[in-house]
PDB file of C-alpha atoms in Angstrom:
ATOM      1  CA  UNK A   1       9.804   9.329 -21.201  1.00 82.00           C
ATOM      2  CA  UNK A   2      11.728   6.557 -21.817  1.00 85.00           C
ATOM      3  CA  UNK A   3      15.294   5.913 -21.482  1.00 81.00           C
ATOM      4  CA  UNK A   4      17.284   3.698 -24.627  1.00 77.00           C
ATOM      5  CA  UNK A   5      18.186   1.117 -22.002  1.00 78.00           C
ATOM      6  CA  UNK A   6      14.344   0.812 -21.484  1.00 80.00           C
ATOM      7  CA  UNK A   7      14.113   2.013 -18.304  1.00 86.00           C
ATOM      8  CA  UNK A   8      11.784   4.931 -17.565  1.00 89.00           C
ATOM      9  CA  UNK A   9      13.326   8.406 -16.919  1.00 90.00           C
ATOM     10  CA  UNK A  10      11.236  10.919 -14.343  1.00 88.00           C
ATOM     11  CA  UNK A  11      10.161  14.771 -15.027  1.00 85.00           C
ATOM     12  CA  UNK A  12      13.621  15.535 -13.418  1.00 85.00           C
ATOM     13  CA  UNK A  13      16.098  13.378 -15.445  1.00 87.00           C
ATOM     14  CA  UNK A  14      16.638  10.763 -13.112  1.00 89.00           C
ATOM     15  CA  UNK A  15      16.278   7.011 -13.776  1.00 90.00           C
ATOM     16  CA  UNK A  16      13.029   5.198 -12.262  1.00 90.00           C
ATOM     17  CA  UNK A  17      13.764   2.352  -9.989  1.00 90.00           C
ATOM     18  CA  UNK A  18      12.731  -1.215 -10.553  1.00 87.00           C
ATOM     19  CA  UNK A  19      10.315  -2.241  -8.003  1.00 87.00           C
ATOM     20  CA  UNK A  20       9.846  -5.370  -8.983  1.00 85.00           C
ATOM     21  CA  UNK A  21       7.661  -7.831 -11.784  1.00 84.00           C
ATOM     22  CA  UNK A  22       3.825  -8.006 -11.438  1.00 83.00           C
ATOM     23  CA  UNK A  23       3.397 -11.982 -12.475  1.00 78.00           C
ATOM     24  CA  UNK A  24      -0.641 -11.779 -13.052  1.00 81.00           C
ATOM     25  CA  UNK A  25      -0.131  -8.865 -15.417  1.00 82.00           C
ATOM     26  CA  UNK A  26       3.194  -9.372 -17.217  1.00 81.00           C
ATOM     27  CA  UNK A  27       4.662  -6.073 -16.362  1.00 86.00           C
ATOM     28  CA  UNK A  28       7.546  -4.650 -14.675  1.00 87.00           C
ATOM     29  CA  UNK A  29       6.790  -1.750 -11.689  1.00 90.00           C
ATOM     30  CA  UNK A  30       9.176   1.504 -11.408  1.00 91.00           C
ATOM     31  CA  UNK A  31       8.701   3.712  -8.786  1.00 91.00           C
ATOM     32  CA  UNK A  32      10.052   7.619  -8.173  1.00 89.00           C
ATOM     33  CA  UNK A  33      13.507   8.097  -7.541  1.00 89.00           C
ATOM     34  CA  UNK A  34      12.801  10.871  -5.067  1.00 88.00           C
ATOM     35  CA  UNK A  35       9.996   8.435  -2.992  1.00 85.00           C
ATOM     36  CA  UNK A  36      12.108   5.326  -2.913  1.00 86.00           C
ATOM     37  CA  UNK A  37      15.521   7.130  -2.003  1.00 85.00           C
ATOM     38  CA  UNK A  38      13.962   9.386   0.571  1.00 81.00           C
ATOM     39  CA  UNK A  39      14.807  12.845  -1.033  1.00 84.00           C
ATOM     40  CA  UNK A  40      13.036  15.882  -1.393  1.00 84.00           C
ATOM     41  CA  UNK A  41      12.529  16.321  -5.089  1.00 84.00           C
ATOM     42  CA  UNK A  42      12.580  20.062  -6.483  1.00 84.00           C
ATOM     43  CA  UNK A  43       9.717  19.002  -8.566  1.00 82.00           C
ATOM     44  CA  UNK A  44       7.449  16.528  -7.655  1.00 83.00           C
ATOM     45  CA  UNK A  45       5.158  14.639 -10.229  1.00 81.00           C
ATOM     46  CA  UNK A  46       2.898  13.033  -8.048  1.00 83.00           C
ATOM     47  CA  UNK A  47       0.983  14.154  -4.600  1.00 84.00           C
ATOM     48  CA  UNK A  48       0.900  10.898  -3.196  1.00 85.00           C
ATOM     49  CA  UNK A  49       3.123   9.751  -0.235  1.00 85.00           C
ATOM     50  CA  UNK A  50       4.053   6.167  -2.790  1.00 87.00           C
ATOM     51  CA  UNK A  51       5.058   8.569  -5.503  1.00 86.00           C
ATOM     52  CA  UNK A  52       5.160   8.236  -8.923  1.00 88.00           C
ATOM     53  CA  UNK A  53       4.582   4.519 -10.374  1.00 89.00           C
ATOM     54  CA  UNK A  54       4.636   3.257 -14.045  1.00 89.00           C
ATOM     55  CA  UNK A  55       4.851   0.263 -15.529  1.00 89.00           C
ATOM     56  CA  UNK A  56       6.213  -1.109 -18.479  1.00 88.00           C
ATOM     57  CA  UNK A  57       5.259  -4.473 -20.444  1.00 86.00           C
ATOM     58  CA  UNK A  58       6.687  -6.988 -22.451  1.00 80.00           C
ATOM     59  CA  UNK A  59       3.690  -6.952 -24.776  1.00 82.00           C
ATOM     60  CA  UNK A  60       3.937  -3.525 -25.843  1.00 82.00           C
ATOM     61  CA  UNK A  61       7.725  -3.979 -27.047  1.00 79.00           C
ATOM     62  CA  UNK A  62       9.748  -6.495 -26.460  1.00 78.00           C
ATOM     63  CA  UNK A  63      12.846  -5.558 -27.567  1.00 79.00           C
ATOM     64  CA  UNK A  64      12.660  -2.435 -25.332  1.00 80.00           C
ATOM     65  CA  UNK A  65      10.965  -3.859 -22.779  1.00 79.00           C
ATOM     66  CA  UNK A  66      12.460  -7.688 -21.956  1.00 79.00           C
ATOM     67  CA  UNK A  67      10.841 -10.395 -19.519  1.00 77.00           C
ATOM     68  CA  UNK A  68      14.670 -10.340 -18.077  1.00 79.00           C
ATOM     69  CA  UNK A  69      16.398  -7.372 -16.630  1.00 76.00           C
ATOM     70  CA  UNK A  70      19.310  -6.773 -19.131  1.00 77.00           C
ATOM     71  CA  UNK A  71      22.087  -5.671 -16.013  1.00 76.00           C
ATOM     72  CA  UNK A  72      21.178  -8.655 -14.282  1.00 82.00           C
ATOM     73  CA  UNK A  73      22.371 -11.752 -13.191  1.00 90.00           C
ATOM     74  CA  UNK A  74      20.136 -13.945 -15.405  1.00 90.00           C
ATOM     75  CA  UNK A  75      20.361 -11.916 -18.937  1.00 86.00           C
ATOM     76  CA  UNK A  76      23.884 -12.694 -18.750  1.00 90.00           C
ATOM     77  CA  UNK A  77      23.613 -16.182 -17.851  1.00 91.00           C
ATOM     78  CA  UNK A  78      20.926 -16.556 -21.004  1.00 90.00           C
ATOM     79  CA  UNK A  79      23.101 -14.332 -22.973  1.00 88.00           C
ATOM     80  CA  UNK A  80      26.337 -16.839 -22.493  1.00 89.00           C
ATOM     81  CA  UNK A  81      24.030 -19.242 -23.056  1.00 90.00           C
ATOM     82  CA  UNK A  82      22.340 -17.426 -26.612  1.00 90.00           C
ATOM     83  CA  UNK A  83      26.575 -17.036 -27.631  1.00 90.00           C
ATOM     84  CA  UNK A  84      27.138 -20.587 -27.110  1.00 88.00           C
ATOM     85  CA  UNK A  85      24.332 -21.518 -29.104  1.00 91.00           C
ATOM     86  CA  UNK A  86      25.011 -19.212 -32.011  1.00 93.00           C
ATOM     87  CA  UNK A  87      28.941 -20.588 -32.327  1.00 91.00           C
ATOM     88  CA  UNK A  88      27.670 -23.764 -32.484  1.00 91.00           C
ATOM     89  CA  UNK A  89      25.463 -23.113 -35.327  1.00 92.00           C
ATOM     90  CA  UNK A  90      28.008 -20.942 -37.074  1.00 93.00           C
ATOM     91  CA  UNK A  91      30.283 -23.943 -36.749  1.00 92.00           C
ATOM     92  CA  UNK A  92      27.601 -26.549 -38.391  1.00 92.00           C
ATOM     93  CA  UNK A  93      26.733 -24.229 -41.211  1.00 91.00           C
ATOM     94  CA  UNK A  94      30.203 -22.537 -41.999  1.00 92.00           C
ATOM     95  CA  UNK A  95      32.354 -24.712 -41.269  1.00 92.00           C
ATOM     96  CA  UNK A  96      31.224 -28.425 -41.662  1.00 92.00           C
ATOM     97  CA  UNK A  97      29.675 -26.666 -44.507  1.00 90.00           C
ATOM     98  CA  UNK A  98      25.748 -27.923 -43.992  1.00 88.00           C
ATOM     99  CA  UNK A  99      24.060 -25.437 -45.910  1.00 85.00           C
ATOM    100  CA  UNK A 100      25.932 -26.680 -49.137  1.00 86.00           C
ATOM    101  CA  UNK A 101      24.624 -29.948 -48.558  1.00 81.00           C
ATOM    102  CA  UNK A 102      22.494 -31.186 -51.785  1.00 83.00           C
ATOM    103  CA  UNK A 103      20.157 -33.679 -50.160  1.00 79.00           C
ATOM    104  CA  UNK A 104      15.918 -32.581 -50.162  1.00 84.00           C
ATOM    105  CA  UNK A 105      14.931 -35.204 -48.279  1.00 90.00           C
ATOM    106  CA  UNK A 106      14.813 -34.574 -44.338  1.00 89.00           C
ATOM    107  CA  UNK A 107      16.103 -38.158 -43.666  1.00 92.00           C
ATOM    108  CA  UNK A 108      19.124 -37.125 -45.194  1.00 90.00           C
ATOM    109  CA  UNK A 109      19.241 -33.442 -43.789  1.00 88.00           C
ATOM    110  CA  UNK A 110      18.891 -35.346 -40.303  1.00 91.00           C
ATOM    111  CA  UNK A 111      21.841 -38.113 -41.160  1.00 92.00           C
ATOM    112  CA  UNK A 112      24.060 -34.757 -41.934  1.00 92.00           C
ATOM    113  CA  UNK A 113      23.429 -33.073 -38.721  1.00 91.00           C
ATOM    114  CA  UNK A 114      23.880 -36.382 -36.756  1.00 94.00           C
ATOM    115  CA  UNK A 115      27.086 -36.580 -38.809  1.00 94.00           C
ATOM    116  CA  UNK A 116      27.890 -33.045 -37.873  1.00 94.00           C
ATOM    117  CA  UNK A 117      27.155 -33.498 -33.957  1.00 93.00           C
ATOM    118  CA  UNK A 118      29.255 -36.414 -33.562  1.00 95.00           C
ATOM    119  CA  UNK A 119      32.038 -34.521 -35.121  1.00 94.00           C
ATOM    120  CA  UNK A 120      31.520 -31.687 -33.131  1.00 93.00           C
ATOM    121  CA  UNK A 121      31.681 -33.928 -30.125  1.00 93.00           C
ATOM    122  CA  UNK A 122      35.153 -35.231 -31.431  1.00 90.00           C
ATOM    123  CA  UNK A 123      36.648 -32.351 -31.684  1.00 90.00           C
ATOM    124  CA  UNK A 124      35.573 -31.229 -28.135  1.00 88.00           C
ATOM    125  CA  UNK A 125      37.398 -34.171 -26.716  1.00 86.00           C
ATOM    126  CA  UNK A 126      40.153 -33.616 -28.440  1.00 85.00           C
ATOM    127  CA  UNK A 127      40.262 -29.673 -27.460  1.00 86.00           C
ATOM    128  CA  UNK A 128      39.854 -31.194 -23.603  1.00 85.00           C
ATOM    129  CA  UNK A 129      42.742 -33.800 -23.808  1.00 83.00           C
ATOM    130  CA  UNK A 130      44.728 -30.813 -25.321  1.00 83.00           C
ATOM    131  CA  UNK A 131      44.051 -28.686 -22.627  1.00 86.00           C
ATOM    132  CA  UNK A 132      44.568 -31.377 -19.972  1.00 83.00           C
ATOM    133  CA  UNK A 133      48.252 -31.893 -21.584  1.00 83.00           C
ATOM    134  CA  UNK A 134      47.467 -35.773 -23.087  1.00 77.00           C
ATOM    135  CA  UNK A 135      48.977 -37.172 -25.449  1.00 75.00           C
ATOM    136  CA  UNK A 136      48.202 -36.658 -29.485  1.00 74.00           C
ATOM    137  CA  UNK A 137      46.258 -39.415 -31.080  1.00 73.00           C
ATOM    138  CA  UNK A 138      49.356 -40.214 -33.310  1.00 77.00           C
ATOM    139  CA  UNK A 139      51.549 -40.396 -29.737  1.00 79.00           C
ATOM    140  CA  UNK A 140      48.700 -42.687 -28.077  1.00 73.00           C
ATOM    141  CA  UNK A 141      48.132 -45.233 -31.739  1.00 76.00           C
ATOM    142  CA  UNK A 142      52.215 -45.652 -31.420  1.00 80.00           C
ATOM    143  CA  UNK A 143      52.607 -46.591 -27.875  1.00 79.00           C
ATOM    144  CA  UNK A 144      50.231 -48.884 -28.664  1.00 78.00           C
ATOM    145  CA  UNK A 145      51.595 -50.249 -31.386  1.00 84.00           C
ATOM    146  CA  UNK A 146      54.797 -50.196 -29.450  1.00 83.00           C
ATOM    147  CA  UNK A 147      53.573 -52.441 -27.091  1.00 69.00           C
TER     148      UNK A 147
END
């Protein structure tokens, strides 16, 4: 059985635990609860003193079954990552309004989006000189003017 998290569930109820990846085989190791946490189990599924082992693989679904762990320290690295990705799309299409674009030729598809980035890139000095307290573009043109 198989738990929604993706992680497989013993005879017992209790959660399999991760034993590590198997790199020449693609697939992820779980071992008995009972074996690895030195219990006696009421019921025990296998005979063997290494208890119970199954395995799980990318392969056979993906969306269950992940190359990264999803509590660990690198899915939510990638998944900050993923967010950060998606906003920026979001912010080319929706907001600088790309997909309205009327062009069909990819040189002027590409032009847009190099229009877009450099934008983008504006505005994310201007949100740091904000945050750092510096002056407004208007404030910094007049004292130069000024002098």
């Amino acid at each position: 059985e198989i738990g929604s998290d993706g992680v497989p569930v013993c005879p017992i109820g209790r959660k399999m635990i991760g034993w590590g990846k198997c790199p020449g085989r693609q697939r992820v190791k779980w071992r008995c609860p009972a074996k690895v946490g030195k219990w006696e189990c009421p019921h025990p599924c296998s005979p063997s003193e290494y208890g119970r082992t199954f395995y799980t693989s990318t392969s056979d679904n993906p969306r269950l079954f992940p190359r990264v762990r999803r509590d660990s320290k690198e899915w939510k690295q990638r998944y900050a990552l993923r967010t950060g990705v998606e906003r920026c799309i979001k912010r080319q299409k929706v907001d600088y309004k790309l997909e309205a674009s009327k062009g069909r030729s990819s040189r002027h598809w590409n032009i847009r989006v190099y229009l877009i980035a450099m934008c983008q890139h504006a505005d994310a000095w201007l949100e740091e000189a904000r945050k750092a307290n510096l002056p407004s573009l208007d404030e910094w043109f007049a004292s130069q003017l000024a002098a």
